[in-house]
Short mmCIF file of C-alpha atoms in Angstrom, two decimals:
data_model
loop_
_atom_site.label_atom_id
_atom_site.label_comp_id
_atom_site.label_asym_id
_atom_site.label_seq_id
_atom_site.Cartn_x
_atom_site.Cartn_y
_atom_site.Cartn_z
CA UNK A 16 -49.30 1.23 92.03
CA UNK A 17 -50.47 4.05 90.04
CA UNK A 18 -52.20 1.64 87.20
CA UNK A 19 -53.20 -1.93 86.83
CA UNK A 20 -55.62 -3.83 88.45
CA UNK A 21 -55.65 -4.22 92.13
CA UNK A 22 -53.87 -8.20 92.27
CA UNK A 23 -53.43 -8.39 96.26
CA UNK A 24 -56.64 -8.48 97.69
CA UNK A 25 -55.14 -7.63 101.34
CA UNK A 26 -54.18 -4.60 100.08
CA UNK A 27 -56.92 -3.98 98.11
CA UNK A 28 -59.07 -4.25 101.54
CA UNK A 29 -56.51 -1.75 103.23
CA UNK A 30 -57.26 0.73 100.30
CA UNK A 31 -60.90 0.23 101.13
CA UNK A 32 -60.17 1.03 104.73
CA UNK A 33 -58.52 4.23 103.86
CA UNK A 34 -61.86 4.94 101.74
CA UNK A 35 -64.13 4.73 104.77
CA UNK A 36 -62.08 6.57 107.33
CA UNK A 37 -61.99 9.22 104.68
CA UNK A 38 -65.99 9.15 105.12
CA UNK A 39 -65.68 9.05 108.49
CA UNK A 40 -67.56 12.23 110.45
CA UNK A 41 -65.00 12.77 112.91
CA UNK A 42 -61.74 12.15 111.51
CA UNK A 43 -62.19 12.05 107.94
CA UNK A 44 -63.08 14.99 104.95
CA UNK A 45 -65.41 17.32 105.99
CA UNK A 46 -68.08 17.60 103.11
CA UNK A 47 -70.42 20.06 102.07
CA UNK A 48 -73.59 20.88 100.28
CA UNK A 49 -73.09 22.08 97.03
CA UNK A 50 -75.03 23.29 94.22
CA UNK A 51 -74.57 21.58 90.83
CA UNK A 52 -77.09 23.49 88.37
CA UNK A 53 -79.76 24.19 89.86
CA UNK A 54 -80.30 21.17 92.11
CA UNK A 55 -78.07 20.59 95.54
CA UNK A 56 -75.79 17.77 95.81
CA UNK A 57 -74.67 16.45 99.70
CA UNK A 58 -72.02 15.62 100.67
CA UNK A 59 -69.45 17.10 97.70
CA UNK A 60 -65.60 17.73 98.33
CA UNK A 61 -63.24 19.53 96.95
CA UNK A 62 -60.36 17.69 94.89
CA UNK A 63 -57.44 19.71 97.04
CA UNK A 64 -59.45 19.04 100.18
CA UNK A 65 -58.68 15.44 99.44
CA UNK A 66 -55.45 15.47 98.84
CA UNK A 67 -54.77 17.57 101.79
CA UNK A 68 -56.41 15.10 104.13
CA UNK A 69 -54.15 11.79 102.33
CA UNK A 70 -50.79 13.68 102.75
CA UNK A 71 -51.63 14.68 106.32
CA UNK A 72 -52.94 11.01 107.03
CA UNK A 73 -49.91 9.38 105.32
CA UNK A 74 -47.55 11.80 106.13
CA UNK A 75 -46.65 12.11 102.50
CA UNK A 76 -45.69 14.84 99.97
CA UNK A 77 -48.28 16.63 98.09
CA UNK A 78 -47.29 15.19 94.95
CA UNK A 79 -47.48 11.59 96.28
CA UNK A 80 -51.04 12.14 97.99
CA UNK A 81 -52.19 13.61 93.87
CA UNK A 82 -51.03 10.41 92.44
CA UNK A 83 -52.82 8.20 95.45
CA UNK A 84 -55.94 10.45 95.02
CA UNK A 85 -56.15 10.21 91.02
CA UNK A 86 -56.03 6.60 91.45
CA UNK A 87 -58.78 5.98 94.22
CA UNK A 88 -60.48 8.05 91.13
CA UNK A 89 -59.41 5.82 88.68
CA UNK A 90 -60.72 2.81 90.32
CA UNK A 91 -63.71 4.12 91.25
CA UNK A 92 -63.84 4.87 94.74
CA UNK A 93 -64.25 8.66 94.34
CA UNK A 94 -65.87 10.05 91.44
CA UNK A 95 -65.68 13.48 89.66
CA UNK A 96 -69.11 15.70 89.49
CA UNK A 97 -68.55 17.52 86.87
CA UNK A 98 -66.16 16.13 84.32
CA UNK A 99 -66.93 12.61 84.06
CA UNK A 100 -64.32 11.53 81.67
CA UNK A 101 -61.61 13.02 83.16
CA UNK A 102 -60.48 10.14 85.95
CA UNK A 103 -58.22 12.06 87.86
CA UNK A 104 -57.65 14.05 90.96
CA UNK A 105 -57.15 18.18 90.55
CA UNK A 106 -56.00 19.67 93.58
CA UNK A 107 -57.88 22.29 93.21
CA UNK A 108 -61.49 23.43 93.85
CA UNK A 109 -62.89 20.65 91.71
CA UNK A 110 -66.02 19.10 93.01
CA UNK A 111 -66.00 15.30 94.27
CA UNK A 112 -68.19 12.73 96.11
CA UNK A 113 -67.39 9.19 97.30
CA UNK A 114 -68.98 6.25 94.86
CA UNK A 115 -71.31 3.94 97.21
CA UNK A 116 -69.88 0.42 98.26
CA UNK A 117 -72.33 -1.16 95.86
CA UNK A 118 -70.00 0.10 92.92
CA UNK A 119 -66.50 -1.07 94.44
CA UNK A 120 -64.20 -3.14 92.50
CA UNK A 121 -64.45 -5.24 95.67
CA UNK A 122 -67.98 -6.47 94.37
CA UNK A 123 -66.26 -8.27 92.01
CA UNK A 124 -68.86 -8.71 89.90
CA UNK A 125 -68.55 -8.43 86.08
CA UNK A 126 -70.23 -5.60 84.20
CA UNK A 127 -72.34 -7.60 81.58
CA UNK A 128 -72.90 -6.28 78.02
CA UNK A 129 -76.95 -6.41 78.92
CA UNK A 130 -76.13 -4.25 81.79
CA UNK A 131 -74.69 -1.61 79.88
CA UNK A 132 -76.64 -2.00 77.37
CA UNK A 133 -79.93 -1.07 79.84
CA UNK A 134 -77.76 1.92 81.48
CA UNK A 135 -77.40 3.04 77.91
CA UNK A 136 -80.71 2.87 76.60
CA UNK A 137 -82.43 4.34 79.67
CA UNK A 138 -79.68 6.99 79.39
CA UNK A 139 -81.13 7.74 75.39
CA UNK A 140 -84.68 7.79 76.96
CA UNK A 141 -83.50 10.05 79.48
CA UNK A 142 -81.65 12.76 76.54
CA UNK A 143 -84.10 12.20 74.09
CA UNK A 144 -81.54 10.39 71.77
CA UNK A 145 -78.93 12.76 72.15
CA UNK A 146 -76.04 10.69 73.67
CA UNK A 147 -72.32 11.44 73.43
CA UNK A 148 -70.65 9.90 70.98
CA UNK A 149 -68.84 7.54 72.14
CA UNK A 150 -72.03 6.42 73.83
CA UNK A 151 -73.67 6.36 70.50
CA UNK A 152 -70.69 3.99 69.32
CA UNK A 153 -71.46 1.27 72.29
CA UNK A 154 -74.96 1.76 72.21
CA UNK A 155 -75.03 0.90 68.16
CA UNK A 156 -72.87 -1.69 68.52
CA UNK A 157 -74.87 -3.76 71.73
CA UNK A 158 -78.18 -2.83 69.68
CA UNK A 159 -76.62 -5.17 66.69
CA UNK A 160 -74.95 -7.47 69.07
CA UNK A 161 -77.92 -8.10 71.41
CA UNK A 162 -80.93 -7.58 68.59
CA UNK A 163 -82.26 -10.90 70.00
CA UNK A 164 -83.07 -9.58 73.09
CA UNK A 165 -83.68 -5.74 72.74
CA UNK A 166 -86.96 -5.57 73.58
CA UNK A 167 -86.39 -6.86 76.96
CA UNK A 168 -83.48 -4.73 77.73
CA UNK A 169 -85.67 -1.45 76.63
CA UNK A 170 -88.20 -2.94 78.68
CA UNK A 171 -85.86 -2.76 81.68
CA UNK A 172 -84.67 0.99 80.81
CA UNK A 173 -88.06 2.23 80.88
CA UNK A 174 -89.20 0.64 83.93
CA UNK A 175 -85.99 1.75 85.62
CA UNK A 176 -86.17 5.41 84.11
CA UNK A 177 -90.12 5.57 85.55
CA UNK A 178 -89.30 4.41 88.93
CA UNK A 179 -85.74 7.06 88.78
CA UNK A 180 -88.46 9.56 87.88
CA UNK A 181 -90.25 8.52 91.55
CA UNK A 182 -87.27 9.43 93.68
CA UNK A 183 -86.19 12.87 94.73
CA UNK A 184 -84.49 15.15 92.48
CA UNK A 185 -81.25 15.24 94.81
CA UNK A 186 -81.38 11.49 95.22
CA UNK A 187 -82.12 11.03 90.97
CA UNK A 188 -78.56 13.19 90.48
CA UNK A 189 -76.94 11.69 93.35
CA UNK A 190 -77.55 7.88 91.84
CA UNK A 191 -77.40 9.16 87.85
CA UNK A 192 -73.61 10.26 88.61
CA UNK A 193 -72.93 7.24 90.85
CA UNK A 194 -73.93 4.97 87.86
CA UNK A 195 -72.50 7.40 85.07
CA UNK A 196 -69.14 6.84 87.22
CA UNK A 197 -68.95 3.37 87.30
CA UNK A 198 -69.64 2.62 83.83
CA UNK A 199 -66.73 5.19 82.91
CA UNK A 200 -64.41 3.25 84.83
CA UNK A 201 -65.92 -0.15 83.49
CA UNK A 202 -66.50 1.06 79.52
CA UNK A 203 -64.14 3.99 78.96
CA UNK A 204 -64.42 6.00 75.84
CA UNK A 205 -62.41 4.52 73.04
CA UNK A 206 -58.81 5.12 72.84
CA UNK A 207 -59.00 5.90 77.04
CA UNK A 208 -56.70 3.90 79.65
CA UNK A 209 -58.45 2.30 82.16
CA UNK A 210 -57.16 1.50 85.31
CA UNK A 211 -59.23 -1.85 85.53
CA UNK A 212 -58.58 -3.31 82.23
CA UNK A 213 -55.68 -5.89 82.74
CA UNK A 214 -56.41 -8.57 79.99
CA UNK A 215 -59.39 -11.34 79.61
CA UNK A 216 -59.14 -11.86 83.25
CA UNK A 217 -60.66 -8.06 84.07
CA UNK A 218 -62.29 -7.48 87.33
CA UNK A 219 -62.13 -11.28 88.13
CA UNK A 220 -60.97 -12.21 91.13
CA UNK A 221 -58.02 -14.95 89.90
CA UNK A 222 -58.36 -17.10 93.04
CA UNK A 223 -62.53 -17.91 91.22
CA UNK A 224 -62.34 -21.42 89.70
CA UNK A 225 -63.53 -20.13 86.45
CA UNK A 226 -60.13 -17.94 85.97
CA UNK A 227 -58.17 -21.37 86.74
CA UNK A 228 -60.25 -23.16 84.64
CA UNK A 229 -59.72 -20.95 81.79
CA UNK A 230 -55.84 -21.00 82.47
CA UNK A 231 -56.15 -24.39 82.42
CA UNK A 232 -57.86 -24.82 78.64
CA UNK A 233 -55.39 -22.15 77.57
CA UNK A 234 -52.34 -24.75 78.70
CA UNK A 235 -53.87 -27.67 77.19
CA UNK A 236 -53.96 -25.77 73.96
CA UNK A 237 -50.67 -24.91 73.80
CA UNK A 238 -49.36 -28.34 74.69
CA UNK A 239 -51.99 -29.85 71.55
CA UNK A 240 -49.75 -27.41 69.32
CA UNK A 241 -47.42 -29.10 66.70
CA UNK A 242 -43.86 -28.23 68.31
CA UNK A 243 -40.84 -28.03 66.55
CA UNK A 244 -37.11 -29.31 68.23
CA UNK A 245 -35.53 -26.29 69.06
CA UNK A 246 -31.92 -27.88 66.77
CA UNK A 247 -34.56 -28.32 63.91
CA UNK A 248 -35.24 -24.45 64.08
CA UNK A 249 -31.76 -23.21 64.85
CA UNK A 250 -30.01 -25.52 62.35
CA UNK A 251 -33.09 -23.50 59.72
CA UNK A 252 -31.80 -20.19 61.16
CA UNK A 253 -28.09 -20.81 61.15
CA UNK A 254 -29.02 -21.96 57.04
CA UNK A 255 -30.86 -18.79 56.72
CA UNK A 256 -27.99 -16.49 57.78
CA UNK A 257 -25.31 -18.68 55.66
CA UNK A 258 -27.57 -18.09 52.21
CA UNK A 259 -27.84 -14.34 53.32
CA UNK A 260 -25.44 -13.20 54.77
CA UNK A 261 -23.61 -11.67 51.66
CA UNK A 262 -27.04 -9.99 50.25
CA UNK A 263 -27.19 -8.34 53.46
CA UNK A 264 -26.31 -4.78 53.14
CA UNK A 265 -25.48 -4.53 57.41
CA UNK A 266 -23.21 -7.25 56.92
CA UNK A 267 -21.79 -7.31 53.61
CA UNK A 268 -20.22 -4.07 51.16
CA UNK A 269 -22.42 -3.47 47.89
CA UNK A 270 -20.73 -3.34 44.65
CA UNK A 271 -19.48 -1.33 43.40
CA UNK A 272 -19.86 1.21 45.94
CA UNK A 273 -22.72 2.59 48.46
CA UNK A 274 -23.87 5.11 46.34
CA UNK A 275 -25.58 7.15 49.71
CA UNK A 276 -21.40 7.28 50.75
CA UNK A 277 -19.76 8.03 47.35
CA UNK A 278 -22.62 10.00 45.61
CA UNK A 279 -21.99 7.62 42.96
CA UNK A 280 -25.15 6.31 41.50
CA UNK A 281 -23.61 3.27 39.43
CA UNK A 282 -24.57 0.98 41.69
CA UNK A 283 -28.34 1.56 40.85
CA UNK A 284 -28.11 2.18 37.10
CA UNK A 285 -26.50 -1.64 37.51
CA UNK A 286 -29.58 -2.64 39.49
CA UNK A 287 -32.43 -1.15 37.87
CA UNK A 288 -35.48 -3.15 37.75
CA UNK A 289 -35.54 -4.42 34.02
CA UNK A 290 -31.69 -3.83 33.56
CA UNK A 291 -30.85 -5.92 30.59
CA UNK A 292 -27.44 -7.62 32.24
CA UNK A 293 -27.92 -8.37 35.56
CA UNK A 294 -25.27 -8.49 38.39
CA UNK A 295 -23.63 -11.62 39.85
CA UNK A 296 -25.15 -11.45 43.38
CA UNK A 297 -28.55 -10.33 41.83
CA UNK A 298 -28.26 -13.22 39.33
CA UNK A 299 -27.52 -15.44 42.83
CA UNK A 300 -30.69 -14.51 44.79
CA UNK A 301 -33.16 -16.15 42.18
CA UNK A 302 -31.63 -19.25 42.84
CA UNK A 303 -32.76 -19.14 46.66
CA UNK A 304 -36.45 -19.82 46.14
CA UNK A 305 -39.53 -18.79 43.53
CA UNK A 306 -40.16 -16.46 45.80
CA UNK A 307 -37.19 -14.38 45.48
CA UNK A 308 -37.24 -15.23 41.39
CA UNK A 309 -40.41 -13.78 41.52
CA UNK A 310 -40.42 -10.80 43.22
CA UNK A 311 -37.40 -9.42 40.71
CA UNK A 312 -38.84 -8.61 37.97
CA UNK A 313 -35.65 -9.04 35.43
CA UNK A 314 -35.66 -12.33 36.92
CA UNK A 315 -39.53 -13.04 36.32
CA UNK A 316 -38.81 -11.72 32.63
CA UNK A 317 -35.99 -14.59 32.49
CA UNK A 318 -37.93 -17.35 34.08
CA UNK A 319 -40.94 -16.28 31.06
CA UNK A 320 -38.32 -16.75 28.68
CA UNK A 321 -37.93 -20.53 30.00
CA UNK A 322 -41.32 -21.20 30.63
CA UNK A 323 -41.69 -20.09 26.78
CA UNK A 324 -39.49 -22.69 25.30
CA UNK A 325 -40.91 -25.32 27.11
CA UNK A 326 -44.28 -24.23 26.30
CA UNK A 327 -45.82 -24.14 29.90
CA UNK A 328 -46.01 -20.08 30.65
CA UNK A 329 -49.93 -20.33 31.38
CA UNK A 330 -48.95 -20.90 35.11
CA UNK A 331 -47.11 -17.95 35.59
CA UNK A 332 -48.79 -15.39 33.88
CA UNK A 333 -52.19 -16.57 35.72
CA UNK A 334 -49.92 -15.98 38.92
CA UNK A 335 -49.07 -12.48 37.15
CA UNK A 336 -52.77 -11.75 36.35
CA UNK A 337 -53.91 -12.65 40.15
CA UNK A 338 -51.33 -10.40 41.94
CA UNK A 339 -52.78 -7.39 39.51
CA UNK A 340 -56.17 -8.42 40.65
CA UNK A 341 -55.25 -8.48 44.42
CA UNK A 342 -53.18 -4.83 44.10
CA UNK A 343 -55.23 -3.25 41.95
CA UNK A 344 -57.90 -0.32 41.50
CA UNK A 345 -61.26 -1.69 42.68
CA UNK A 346 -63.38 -0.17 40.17
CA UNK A 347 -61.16 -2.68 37.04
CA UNK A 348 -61.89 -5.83 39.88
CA UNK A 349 -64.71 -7.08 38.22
CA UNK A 350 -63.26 -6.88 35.03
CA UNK A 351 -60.24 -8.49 35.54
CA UNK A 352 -61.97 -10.86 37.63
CA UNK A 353 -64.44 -11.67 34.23
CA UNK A 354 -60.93 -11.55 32.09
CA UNK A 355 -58.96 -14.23 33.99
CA UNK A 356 -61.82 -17.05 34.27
CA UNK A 357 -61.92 -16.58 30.56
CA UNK A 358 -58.49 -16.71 29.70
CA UNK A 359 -57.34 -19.24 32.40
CA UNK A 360 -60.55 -21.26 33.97
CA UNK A 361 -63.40 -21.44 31.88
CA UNK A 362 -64.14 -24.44 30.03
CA UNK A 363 -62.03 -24.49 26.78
CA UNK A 364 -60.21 -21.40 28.32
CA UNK A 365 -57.22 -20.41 25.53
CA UNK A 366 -54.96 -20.75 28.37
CA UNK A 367 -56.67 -23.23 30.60
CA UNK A 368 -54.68 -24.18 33.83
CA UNK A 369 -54.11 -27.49 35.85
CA UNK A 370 -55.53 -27.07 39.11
CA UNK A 371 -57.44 -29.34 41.78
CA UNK A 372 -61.06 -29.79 41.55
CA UNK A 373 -62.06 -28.54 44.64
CA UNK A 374 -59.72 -25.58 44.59
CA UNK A 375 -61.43 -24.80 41.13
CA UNK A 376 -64.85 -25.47 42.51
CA UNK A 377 -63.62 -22.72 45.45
CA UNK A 378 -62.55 -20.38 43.20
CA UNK A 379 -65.56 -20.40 40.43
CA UNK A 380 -67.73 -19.95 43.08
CA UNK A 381 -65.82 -16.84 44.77
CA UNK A 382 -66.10 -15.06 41.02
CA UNK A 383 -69.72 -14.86 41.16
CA UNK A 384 -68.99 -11.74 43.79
CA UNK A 385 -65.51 -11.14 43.23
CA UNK A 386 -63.06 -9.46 45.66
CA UNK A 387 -59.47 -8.84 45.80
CA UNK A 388 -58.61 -12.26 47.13
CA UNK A 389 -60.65 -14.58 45.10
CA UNK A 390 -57.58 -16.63 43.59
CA UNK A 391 -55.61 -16.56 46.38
CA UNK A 392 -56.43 -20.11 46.90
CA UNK A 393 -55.68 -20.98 42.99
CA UNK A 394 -52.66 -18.85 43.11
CA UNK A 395 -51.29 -20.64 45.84
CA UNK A 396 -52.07 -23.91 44.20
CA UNK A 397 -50.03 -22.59 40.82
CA UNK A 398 -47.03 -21.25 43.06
CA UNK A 399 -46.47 -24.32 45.16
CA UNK A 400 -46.62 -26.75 41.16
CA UNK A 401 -43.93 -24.02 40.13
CA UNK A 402 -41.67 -24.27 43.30
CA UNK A 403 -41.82 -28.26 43.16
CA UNK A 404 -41.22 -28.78 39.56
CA UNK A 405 -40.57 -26.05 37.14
CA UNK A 406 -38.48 -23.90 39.55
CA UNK A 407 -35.97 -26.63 39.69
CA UNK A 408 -35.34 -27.54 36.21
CA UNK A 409 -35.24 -23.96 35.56
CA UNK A 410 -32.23 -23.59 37.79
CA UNK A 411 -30.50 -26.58 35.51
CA UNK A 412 -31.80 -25.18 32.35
CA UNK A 413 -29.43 -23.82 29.66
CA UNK A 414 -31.41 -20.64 29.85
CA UNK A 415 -30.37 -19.58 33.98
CA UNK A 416 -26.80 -20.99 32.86
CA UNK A 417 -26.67 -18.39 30.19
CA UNK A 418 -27.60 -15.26 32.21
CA UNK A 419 -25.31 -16.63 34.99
CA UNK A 420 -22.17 -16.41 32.32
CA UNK A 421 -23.19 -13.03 31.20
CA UNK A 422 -23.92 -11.44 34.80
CA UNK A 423 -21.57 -8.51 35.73
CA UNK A 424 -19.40 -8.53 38.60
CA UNK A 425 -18.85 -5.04 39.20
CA UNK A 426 -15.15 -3.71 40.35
CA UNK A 427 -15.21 -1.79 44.00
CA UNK A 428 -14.79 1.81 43.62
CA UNK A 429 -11.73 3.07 45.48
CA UNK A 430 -12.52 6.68 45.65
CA UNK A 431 -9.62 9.14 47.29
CA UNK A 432 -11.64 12.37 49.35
CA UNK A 433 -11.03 14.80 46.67
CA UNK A 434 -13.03 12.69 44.35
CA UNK A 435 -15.60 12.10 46.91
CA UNK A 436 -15.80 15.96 47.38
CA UNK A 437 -16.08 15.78 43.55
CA UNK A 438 -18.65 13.26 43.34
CA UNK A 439 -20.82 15.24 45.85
CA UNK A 440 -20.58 18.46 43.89
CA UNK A 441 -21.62 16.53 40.94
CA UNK A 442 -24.69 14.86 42.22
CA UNK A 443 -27.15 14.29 39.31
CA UNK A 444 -31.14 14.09 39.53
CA UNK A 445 -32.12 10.46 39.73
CA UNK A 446 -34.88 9.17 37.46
CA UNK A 447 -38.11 9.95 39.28
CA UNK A 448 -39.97 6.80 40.14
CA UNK A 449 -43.07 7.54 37.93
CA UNK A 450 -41.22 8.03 35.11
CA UNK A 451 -39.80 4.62 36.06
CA UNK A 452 -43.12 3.09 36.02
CA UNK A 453 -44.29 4.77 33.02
CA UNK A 454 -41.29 3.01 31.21
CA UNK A 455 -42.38 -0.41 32.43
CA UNK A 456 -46.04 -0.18 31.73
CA UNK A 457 -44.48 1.00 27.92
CA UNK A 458 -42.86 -2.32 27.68
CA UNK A 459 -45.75 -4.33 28.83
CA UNK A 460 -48.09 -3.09 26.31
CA UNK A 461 -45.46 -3.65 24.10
CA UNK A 462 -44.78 -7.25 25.22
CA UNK A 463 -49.01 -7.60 25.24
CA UNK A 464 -49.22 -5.94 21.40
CA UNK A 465 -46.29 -8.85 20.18
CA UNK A 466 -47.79 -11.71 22.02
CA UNK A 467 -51.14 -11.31 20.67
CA UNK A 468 -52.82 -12.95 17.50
CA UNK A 469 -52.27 -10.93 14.51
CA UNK A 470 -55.74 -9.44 12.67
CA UNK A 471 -54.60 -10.87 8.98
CA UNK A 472 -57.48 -9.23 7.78
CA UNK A 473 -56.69 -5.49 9.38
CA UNK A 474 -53.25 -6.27 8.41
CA UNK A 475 -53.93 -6.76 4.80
CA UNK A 476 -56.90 -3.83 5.08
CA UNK A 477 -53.82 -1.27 6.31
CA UNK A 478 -51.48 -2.04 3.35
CA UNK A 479 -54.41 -1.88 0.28
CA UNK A 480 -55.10 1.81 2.30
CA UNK A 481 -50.97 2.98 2.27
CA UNK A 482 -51.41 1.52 -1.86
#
């Protein structure tokens, strides 16, 4: 297997066999001494030297002995001098050496967080605070993580980087790239594959009783879950597809013709956002759930019109004024943050809403610091008293009735190919989408202007001034 963790520890011990008879003096790679720097490394070989010897020995191609070599490298058998991060096998003059036993995947022993956390700070001692930085990342990130215990893991560094400082220069290299190697394989670089990592259960041997134990919480989990009967979810599904399947654009036509076929654009002048007469099958789709009478905003504007006669519209427009809170700029949050709990939540608020006293508690207490989702839990409280109750008698009301009556139901187009060709010489410049928006934010402050209190006293100041 090229990737993946070793799973069949027989054959993982047979890998480890080939390993050592590659060390072997009399039948396996002859190494050399080698200078790296200034300082000379034993027992170094040559990437092609390596690959040579595993085609010979398994009386393979070339091409299959590079693939078995890059992954002894990428399990950490046999470790690259001089380009650390690079885990694979060159067959070419690349310089090599075999990692020691101690470092095997057949150790089985996890890499702790402390441990690397000691490997990287005696590393920083070592270059003066000049790691890579992807070693800066992990070393940040355990110095937050493990802040209760840092002294005693610099401790360790330094009384590992004095005694490193004891041994011979050849033997300090030697073990500095044996250790640099194995935490490569064990703590890649971000955004790096690693041959090892193969889930929660990495490096773990999963015949250990704490692997079965942990499959065995994981299964009593799942069967704690709430289930649902598998006709209960189809019959839902099978529901779902009936209501759709006509809005569906795959599996139904659009009326009166798909204007990206016929170059024919009537089919969104019909559909525009704040069309005064709406279509039949748009008309159709409110009546599916608030949701869906919501997100339309011609069909928001009619459901206003409802909630307007029956004198109950402070529900939806604090819904309205917490989805322009959530979406957006941040530097207007805290103001329209300040702006709602006035005009909706404050005591003796001008449009005071009905809502739980523990989801107001919640929410009062979120506006001290607002963010972008401090009503979601009062929003969701308004949504689900508008879905049970005023959603319903809107769908009976006189006022969805009306708009139902006047909906169009557009004719198909039947266009023959010279008035295709026509249509497509014709093409016209839709209206550009900010242009669109700029027309909509015209009618809200237009809609705001007429819906607020009238200044008699400006009023009356204007006309004495045009006397």
């Amino acid at each position: 297997r090229k990737t993946g963790r070793v799973r069949d520890w027989g054959k993982q011990r047979k890998l480890e066999g080939i390993v050592v008879e590659m060390q072997d003096p009399q039948v396996g790679v002859k190494g050399s001494d080698q200078k790296l720097n200034v300082t000379t490394i034993p027992h170094v070989i040559a990437g092609q030297e390596i690959i040579t010897w595993i085609a010979n020995k398994m009386k393979t191609p070339l091409e299959e002995a590079h693939v078995f070599g890059t992954m002894l490298v990428a399990y950490g058998y046999i470790y690259p001098l001089q380009n650390h991060k690079k885990l694979v096998m060159s067959n070419d003059t690349s310089l090599y050496r075999f990692q020691t036993p101690y470092f095997w995947p057949a150790q089985k022993w996890v890499p702790e967080d402390s441990d690397y956390a000691i490997y990287l700070a005696k590393r920083n001692i070592r270059k003066k605070g000049m790691l890579e930085p992807y070693e800066q990342v992990h070393y940040n990130h355990l110095h937050e993580w493990l802040n209760h215990k840092w002294d005693f893991i610099v401790m360790q560094a330094t009384e590992q980087y004095k005694a490193g400082k004891e041994r011979k220069k050849a033997d300090r290299v030697v073990f500095d790239c044996q250790e640099r190697a194995y935490w490569i394989v064990n703590r890649p670089p971000r955004q790096t594959h690693s041959a090892l990592d193969c889930g929660p259960e990495r490096l773990i041997d999963p015949n250990k009783d704490e692997v079965t134990g942990q499959y065995n919480i994981f299964y009593q989990q799942a069967i704690m879950r709430s289930k649902v009967k598998s006709s209960v979810s189809l019959g839902a599904l099978v529901k779902y597809i009936t209501t759709y399947k006509n809005h569906d654009a795959f599996l139904a036509p659009c009326l009166p013709s798909n204007p990206w076929q016929t170059d024919n654009d009537s089919y969104w002048t019909l559909n525009m956002r704040r069309v005064d007469v709406p279509t039949k099958m748009r008309v159709e789709r409110w009546s599916f759930s608030l949701f869906e009478l919501l997100s339309d905003l011609r069909g928001r504007d009619d459901f206003k019109i409802f909630l307007k006669k029956e004198f109950s519209g402070e529900n939806l427009a604090f819904w309205e004024a917490a989805e322009e809170l959530k979406w957006g700029t941040a530097s207007s949050m805290s103001t329209k943050a300040e702006t709602i709990f006035k005009t909706f939540l404050a005591p003796g608020a001008p449009r005071w809403i009905n809502i739980d006293g523990r989801t107001m508690g919640l929410t009062v207490k979120g506006l001290e610091h607002p963010h972008r989702y401090v009503l979601e839990a009062a929003q969701t409280h308004v949504f689900l008293l508008m879905k049970k109750d005023t959603f319903f008698r809107y769908l009976k009301s006189p006022v969805y009735k009306d708009i139902q009556k006047k909906a169009r139901n557009p004719e198909p187009h039947n266009f023959s190919p010279n008035q295709l060709e026509q249509n497509s010489l014709n093409r016209g410049v839709g209206i550009h989408p900010i242009i669109l928006w700029q027309q909509e934010e015209e009618e809200k402050a237009k809609a705001a202007a007429a819906s607020a209190p009238v200044d008699v006293k400006a009023m009356m100041s204007k006309i004495d001034r045009k006397k």
